[in-house]
Coordinates of C-alpha atoms and ligand atoms in Angstrom, one line a residue:
X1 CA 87.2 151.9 149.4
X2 CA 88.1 149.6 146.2
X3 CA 85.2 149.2 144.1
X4 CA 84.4 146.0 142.9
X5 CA 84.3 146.2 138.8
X6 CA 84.5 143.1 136.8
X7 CA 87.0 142.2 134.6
X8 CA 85.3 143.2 131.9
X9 CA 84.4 146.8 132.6
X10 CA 88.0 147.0 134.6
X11 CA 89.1 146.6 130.6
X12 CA 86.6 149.2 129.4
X13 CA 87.7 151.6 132.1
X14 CA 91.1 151.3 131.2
X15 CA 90.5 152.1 127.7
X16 CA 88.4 154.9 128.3
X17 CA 91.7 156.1 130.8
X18 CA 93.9 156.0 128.0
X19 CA 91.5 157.7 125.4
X20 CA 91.2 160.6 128.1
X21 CA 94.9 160.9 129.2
X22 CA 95.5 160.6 124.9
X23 CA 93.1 164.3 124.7
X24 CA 94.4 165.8 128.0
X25 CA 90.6 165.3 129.9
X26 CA 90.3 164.1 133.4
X27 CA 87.3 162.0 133.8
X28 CA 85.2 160.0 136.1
X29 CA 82.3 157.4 136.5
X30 CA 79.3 159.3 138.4
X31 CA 76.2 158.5 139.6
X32 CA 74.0 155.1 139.6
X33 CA 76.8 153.1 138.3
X34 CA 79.0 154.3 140.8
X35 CA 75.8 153.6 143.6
X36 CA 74.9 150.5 142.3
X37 CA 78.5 148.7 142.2
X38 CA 78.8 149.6 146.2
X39 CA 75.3 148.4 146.9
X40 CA 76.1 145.5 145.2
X41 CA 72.6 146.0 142.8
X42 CA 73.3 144.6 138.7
X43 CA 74.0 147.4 136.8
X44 CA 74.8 147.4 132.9
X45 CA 74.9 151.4 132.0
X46 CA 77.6 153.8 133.3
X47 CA 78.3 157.3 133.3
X48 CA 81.1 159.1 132.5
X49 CA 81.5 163.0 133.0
X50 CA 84.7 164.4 132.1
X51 CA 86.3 168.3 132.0
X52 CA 85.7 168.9 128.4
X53 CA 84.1 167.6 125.6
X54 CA 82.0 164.6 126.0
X55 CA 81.6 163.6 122.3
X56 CA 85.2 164.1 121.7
X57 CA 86.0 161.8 124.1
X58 CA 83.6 159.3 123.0
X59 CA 84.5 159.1 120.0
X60 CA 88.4 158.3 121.0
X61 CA 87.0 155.6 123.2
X62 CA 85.2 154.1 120.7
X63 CA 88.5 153.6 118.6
X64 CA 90.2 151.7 121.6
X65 CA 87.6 148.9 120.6
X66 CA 87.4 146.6 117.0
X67 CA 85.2 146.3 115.9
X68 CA 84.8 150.3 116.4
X69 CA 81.4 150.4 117.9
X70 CA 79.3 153.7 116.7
X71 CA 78.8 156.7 118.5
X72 CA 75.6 158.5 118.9
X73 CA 75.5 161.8 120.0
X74 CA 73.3 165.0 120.7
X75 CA 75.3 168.3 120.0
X76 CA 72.7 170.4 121.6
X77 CA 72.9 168.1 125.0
X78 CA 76.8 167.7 124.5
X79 CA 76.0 164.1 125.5
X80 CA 77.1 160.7 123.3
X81 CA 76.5 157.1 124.0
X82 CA 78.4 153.8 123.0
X83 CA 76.8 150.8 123.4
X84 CA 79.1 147.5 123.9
X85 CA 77.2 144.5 123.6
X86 CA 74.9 145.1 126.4
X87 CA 76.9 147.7 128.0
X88 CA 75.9 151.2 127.7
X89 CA 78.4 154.0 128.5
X90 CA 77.5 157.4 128.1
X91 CA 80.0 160.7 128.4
X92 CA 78.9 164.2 129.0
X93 CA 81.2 167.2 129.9
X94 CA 80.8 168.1 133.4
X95 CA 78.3 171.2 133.5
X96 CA 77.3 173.5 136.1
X97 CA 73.3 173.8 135.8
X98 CA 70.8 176.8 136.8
X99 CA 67.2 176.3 136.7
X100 CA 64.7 179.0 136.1
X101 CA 61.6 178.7 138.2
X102 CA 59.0 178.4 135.3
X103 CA 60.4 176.0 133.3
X104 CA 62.5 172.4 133.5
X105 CA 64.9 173.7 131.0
X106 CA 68.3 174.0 132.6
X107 CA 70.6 177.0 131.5
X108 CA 74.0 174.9 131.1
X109 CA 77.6 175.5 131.1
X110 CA 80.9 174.0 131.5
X111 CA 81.7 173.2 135.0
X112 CA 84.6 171.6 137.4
X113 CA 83.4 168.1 138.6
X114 CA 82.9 169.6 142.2
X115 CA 80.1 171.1 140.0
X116 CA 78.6 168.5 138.6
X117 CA 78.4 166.8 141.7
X118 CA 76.6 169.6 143.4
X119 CA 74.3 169.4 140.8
X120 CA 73.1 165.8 141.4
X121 CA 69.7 164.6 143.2
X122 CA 71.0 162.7 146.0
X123 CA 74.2 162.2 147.9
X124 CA 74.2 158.1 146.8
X125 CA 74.2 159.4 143.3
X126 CA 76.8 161.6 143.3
X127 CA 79.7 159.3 144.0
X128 CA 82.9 159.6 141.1
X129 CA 84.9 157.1 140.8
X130 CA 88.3 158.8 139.2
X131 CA 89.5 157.4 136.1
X132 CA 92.6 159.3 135.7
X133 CA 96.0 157.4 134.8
X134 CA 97.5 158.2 137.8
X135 CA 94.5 158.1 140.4
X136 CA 92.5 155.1 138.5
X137 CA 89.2 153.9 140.9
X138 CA 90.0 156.8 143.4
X139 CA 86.5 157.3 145.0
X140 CA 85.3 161.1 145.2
X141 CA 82.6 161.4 147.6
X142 CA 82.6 164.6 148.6
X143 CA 78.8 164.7 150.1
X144 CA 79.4 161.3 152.2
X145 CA 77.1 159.3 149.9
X146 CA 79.2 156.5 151.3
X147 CA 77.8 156.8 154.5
X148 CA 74.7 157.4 153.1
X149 CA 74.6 154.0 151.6
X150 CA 75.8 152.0 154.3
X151 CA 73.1 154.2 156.9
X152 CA 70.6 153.1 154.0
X153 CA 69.6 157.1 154.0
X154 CA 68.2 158.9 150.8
X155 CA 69.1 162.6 151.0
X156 CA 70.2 165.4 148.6
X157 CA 73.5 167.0 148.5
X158 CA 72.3 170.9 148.6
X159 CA 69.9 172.1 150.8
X160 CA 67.2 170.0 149.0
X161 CA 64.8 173.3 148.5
X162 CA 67.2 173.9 146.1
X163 CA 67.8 170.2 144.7
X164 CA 63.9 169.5 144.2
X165 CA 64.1 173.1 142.9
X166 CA 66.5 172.7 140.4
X167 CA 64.1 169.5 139.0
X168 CA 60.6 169.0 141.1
X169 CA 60.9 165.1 139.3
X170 CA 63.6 164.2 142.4
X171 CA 61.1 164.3 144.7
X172 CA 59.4 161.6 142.9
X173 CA 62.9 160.1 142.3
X174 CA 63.6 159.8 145.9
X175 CA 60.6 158.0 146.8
X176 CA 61.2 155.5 144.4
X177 CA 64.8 155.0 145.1
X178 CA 63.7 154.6 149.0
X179 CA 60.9 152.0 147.4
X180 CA 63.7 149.9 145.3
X181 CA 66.5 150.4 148.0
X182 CA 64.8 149.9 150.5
X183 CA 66.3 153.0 152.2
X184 CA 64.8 156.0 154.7
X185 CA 64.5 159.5 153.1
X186 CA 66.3 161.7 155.6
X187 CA 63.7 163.9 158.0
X188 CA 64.5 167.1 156.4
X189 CA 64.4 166.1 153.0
X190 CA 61.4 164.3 153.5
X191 CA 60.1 167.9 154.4
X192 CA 61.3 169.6 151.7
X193 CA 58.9 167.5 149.9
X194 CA 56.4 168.2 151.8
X195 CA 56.6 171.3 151.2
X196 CA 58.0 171.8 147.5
X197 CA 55.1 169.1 146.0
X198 CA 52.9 171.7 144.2
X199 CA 55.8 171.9 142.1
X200 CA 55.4 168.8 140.4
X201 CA 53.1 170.2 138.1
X202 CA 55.6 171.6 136.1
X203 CA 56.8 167.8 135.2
X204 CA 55.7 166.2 132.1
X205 CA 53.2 163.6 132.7
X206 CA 55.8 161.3 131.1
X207 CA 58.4 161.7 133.4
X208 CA 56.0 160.8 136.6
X209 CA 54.4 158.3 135.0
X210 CA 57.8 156.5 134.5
X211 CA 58.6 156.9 138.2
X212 CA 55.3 155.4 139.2
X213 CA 55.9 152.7 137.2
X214 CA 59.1 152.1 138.8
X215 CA 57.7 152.4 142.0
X216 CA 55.3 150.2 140.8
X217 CA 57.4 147.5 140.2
X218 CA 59.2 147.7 143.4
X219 CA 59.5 144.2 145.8
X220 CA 56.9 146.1 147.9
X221 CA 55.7 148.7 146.2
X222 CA 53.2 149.7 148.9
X223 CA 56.5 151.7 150.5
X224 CA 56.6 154.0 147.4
X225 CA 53.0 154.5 147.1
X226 CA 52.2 155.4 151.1
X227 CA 55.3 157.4 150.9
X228 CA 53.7 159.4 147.9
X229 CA 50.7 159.9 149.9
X230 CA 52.5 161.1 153.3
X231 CA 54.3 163.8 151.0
X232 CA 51.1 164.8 149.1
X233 CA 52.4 164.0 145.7
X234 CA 49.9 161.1 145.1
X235 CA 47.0 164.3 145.9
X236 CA 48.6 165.9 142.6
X237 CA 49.4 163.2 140.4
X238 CA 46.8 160.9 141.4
X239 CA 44.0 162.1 143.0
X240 CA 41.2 159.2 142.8
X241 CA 43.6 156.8 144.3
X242 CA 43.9 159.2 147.7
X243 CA 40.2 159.3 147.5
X244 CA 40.5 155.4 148.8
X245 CA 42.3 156.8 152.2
X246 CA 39.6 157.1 155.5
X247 CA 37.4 155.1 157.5
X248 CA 34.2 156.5 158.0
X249 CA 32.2 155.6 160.7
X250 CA 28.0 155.9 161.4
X251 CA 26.4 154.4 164.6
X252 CA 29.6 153.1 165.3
X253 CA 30.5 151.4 162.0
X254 CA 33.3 152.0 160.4
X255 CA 34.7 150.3 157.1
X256 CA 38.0 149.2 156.1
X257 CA 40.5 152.5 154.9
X258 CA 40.4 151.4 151.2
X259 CA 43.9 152.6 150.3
X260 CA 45.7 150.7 153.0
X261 CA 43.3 147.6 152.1
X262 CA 44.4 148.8 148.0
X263 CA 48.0 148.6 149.3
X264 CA 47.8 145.8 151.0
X265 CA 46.4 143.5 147.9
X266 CA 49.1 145.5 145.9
X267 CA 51.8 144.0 147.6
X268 CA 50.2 140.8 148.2
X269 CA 49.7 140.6 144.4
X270 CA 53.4 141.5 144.1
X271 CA 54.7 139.0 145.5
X272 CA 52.7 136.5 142.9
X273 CA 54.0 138.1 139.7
X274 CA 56.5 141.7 138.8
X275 CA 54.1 141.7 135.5
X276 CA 53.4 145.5 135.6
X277 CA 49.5 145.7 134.5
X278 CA 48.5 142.9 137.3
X279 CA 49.9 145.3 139.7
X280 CA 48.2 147.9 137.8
X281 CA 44.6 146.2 138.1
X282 CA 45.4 145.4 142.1
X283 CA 46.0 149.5 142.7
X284 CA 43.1 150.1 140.5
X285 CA 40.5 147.1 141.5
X286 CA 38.8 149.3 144.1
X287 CA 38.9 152.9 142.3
X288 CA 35.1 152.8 142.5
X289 CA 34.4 152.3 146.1
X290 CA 34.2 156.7 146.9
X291 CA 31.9 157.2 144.1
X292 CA 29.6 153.6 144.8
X293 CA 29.4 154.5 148.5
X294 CA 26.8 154.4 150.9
X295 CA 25.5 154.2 154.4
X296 CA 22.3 151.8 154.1
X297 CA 20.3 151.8 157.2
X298 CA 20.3 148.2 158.6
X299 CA 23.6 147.0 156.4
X300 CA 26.5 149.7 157.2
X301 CA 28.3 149.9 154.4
X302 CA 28.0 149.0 150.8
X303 CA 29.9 150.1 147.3
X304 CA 27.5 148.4 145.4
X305 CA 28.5 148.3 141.7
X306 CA 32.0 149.8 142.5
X307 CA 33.7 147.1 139.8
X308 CA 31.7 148.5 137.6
X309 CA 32.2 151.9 138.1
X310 CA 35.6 151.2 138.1
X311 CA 36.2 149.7 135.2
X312 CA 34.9 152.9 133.7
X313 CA 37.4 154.9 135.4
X314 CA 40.2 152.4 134.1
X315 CA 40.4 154.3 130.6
X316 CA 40.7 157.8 132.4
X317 CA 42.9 157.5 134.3
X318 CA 45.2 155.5 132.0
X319 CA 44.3 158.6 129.7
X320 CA 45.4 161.0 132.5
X321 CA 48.6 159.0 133.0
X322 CA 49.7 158.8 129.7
X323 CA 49.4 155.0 130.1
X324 CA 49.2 153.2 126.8
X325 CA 45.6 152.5 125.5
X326 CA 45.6 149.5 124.4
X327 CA 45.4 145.6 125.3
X328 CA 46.8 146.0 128.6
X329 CA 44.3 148.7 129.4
X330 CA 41.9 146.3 128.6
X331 CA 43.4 143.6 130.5
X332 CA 43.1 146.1 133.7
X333 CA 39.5 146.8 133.1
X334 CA 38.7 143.4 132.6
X335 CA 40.3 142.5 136.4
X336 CA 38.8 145.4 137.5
X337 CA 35.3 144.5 136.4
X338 CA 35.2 140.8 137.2
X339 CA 37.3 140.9 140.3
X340 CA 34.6 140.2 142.7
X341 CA 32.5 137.6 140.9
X342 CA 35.5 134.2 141.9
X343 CA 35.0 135.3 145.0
X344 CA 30.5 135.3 144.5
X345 CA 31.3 131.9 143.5
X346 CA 32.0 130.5 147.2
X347 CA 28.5 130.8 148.3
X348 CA 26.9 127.7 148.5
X349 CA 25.0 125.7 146.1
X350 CA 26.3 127.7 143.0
X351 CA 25.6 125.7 139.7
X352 CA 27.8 124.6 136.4
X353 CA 26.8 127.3 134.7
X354 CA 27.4 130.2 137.1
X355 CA 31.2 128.7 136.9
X356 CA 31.0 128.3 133.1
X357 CA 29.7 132.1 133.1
X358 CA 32.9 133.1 135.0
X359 CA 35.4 131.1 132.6
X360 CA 34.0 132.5 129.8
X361 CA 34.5 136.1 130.8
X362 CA 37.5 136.0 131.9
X363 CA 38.7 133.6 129.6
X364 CA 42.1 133.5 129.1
X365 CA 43.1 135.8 132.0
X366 CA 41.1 133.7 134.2
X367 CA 44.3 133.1 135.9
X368 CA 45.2 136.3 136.7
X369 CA 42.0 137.0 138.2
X370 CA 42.1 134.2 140.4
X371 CA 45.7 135.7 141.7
X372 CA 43.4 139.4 142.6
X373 CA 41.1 138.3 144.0
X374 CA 43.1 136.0 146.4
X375 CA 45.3 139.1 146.8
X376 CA 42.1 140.8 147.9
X377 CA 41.6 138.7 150.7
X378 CA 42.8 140.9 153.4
X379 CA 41.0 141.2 156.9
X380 CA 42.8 142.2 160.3
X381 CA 40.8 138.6 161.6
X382 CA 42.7 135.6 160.8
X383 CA 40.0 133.2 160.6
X384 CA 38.2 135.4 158.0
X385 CA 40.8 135.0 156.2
X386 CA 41.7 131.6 156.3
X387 CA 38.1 130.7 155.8
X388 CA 37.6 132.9 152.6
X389 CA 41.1 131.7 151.6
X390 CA 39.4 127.4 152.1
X391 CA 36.7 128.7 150.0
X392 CA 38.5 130.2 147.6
X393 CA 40.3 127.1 147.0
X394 CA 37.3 125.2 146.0
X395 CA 35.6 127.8 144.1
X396 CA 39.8 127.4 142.0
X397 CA 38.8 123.5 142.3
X398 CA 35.4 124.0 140.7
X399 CA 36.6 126.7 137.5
X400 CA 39.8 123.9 136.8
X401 CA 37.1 120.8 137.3
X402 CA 34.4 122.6 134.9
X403 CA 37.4 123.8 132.3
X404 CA 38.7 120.2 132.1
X405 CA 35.4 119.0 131.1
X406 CA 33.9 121.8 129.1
X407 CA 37.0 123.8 128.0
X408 CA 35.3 127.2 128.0
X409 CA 38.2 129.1 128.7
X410 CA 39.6 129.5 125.2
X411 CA 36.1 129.3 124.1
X412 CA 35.6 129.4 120.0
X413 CA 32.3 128.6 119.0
X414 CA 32.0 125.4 117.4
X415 CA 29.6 127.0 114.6
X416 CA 30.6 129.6 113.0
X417 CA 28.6 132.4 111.6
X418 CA 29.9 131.7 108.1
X419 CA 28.6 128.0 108.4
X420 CA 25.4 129.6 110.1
X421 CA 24.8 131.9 106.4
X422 CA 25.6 128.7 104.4
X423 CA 23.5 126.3 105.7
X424 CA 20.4 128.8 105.2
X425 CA 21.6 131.1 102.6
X426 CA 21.8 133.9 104.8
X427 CA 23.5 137.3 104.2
X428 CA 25.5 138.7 106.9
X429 CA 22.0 139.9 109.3
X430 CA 20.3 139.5 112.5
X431 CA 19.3 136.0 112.3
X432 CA 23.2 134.5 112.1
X433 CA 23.6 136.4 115.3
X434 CA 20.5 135.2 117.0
X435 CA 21.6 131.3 116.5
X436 CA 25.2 132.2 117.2
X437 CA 24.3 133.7 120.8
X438 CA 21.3 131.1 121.4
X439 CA 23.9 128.2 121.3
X440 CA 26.6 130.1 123.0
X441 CA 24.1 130.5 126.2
X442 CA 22.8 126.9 125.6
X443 CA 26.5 125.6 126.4
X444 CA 27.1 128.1 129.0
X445 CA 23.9 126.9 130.1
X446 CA 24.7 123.6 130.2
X447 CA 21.7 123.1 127.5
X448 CA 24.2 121.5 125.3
X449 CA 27.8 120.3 125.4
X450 CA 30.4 122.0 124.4
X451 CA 30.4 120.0 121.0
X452 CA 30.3 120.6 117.3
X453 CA 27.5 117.5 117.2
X454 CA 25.5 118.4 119.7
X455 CA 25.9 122.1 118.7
X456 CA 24.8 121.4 114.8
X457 CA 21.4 120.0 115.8
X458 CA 20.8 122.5 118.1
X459 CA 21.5 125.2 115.3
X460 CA 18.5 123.1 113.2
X461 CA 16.0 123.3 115.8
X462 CA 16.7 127.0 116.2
X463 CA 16.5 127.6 113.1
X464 CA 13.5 125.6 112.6
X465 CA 11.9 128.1 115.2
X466 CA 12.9 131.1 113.4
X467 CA 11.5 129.8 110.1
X468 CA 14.6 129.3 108.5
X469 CA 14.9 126.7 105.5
X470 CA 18.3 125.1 104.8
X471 CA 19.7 125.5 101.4
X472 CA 21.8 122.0 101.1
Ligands
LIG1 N1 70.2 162.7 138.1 C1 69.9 163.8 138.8 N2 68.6 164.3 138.7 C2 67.7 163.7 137.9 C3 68.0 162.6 137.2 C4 69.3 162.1 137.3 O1 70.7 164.3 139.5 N3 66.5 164.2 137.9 C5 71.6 162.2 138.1 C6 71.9 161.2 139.3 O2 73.3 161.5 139.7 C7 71.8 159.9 138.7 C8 72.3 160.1 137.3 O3 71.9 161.4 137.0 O4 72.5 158.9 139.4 C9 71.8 159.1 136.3 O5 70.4 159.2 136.2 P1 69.4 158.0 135.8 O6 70.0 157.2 134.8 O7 68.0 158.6 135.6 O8 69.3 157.3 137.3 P2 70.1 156.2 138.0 O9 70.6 156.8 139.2 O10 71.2 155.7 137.0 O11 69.1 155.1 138.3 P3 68.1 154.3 137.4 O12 68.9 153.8 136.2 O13 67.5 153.3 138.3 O14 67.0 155.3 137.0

């Protein structure tokens, strides 16, 4: 099998041939590069892994290239890294790895490449590619990862107790590779899993919460999440999320099993934008639903307040995640919370300022509300859906007819507390605030347009009611 490099890394490779053959060091490409180049997938990083010293040899490639690009290394890894343009190589010495069984900290030490290769996760990444002068873009694929790819199978090269042993992380790694791939994980791997998953805990939160976040981002990344349910992963690292699965049922109703309806709006979302908090918010938009519910005699089943409680749980979990806290934490909670009032809007006879309420909250992610909460129409009966999807549309007509007209959405008050103090000599105190929220509501109200005019004299005659004299 000839593997299809271009050009320009055919020229890099060559290079990095004649800097090895120059110190005596077999080496190869390994790993995703290798996997990505058959699958046909973009790839801009490569690995190289040779018999000996890694940051020699990476610094006698870099002075095959002018200008010399620099070399960064780490002695106590053995690894080094030379970036050209956007192409990242990095070189290692191949290493034969032992694990001990309390800790992620591998005991390393020189190895032959059979042993690096037995050291790898799966069998797709641990195809060489030989770069020797002699044998140059010989493919060494000595746990038929070739096969593997075209069979569109995910397995590990070792038994994979050992493999998942060796780093509990490839168990998440192989569900997200089967979630961007689109491949199967192999039956007995998928048990190992199964059975090694208590393991994970010795992870760092870090490390899984990168995975999820690549598993996230998937085309559908409902595959990677249901898979990290089946295995009982997503029980470890993300309990309140399996607390969605079931259908309960009393007198013979049921409601809908809130993680496959969660999934379901995930991937519908995903389809509508790869921005990675939006996903975020669609997972997360029914987190409140096992605390908020209830069996209510004469209604079935209701999770009243759920958006609310689940914006509260936003911040936890992002805490327990190691998310980042900031903006787009707030962003999430934000969906979170407002994410069923578009859809309150399609009942009839709903006024100006129930619309004006809505652009005004959301304000300038109004947008990406609009995509959640059609993402959250989901319902097994297609004229449900088509019906809430008609009245969707006009409660989308409404928000863009009142926006043109009262352009709430980017909402600055036309008076300003500072002109508020000046007109009436006021110090920074309760008053200010008082005429600052009563002509906020006026607009939102419809009281008043949205109009520094109309806005001034309405200032005066609140004022005037709060026994306020102006000063000029
Ligand atoms: N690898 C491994 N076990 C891990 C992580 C990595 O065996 N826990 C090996 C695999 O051979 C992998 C290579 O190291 O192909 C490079 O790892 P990494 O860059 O994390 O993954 P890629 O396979 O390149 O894929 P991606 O860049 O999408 O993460």
């Amino acid at each position: 099998m000839e593997i299809a490099f271009t050009a320009k890394e055919t020229g890099i490779f060559r290079k990095i041939s004649e800097a090895a053959a120059g110190l005596g060091v077999p080496c190869y490409l390994i790993g995703g590069f290798v996997r990505d180049k058959i699958i046909g997938r973009p790839t801009k990083d490569a690995d190289i892994v040779c018999l000996g010293d890694g940051i020699e040899l990476a610094h006698a490639v870099a002075a095959f290239f002018d200008p010399k690009p620099p070399v960064a290394y780490f002695k106590t890894f053995g690894t080094a890294q030379i970036k050209l343009g956007d192409f990242e190589i990095e070189f290692v010495g191949a290493r034969r790895e032992s694990y001990t069984h309390t800790s992620r900290k591998p005991e390393v030490a020189p190895g032959t490449l059979e042993d690096d290769q037995n050291r790898r996760d799966f069998t797709i990444n641990a195809l060489a590619v030989s770069l020797g002068k002699e044998d140059f873009g010989t493919l060494i694929d000595p746990f038929n990862g070739l096969v593997d790819i075209s069979n569109q199978l995910i397995q590990t090269p070792l038994e994979p107790l050992q493999t998942f042993s060796d780093d509990p992380l490839r168990m998440m790694r192989a569900i997200r590779f089967a979630g961007q791939l689109q491949f199967a994980i192999d039956a007995k791997t998928f048990a190992a899993i199964k059975e090694n998953a208590h393991r994970i805990r010795i992870v760092s939160q870090e490390r899984i919460t990168d995975e999820l976040n690549k598993i996230m981002l998937c085309e559908k990344p409902s595959v990677g999440w249901d898979l990290l349910y089946k295995s009982g992963l997503l029980k470890l690292v993300f309990p309140q999320m399996v607390d969605l699965q079931g259908a309960e049922y009393v007198d013979g109703k049921g409601h809908k099993d809130n993680f496959y309806h969660t999934l379901q709006v995930l991937d519908k979302m995903s389809e509508k934008t790869a921005d990675l908090w939006l996903r975020w918010a669609a997972v997360l938009h029914d987190i409140g639903k096992p605390a908020t519910k209830k069996f209510e005699e004469g209604h079935g089943w209701t999770f009243h307040g759920h958006e609310v409680v689940g914006a509260k749980m936003v911040p936890k979990i992002f805490t327990r995640l190691k998310l980042p806290l900031n903006d787009k934490m707030k962003l999430v909670q934000k969906l979170v919370l407002l994410h069923l009032r578009p859809i309150s809007l399609t009942k009839e006879n709903i006024t100006d300022s129930a619309i004006r309420r809505l652009l005004f909250d959301a304000g300038e992610d109004i947008d990406a509300l609009l995509m959640l909460c059609n993402s959250d129409i989901t319902s097994k009966n297609e004229q449900k859906v088509k019906r809430y999807l008609q009245n969707f549309e006009l409660v989308r007509q409404r928000l863009q007819e009142v926006e043109e007209n009262d352009r709430i959405r980017n909402w600055q008050p036309p008076i300003t507390g500072e002109l508020i103090m000046q007109k009436f000599g006021l110090p920074p105190s309760k008053p200010v605030g008082i005429i600052k929220d009563a002509i906020r509501e006026a607009i939102l109200d419809g009281i008043i347009p949205n109009e520094y005019e109309a806005a001034y004299a309405f200032m005066l005659q609140k004022a005037s009611e709060l026994n306020l004299q102006a000063v000029e």
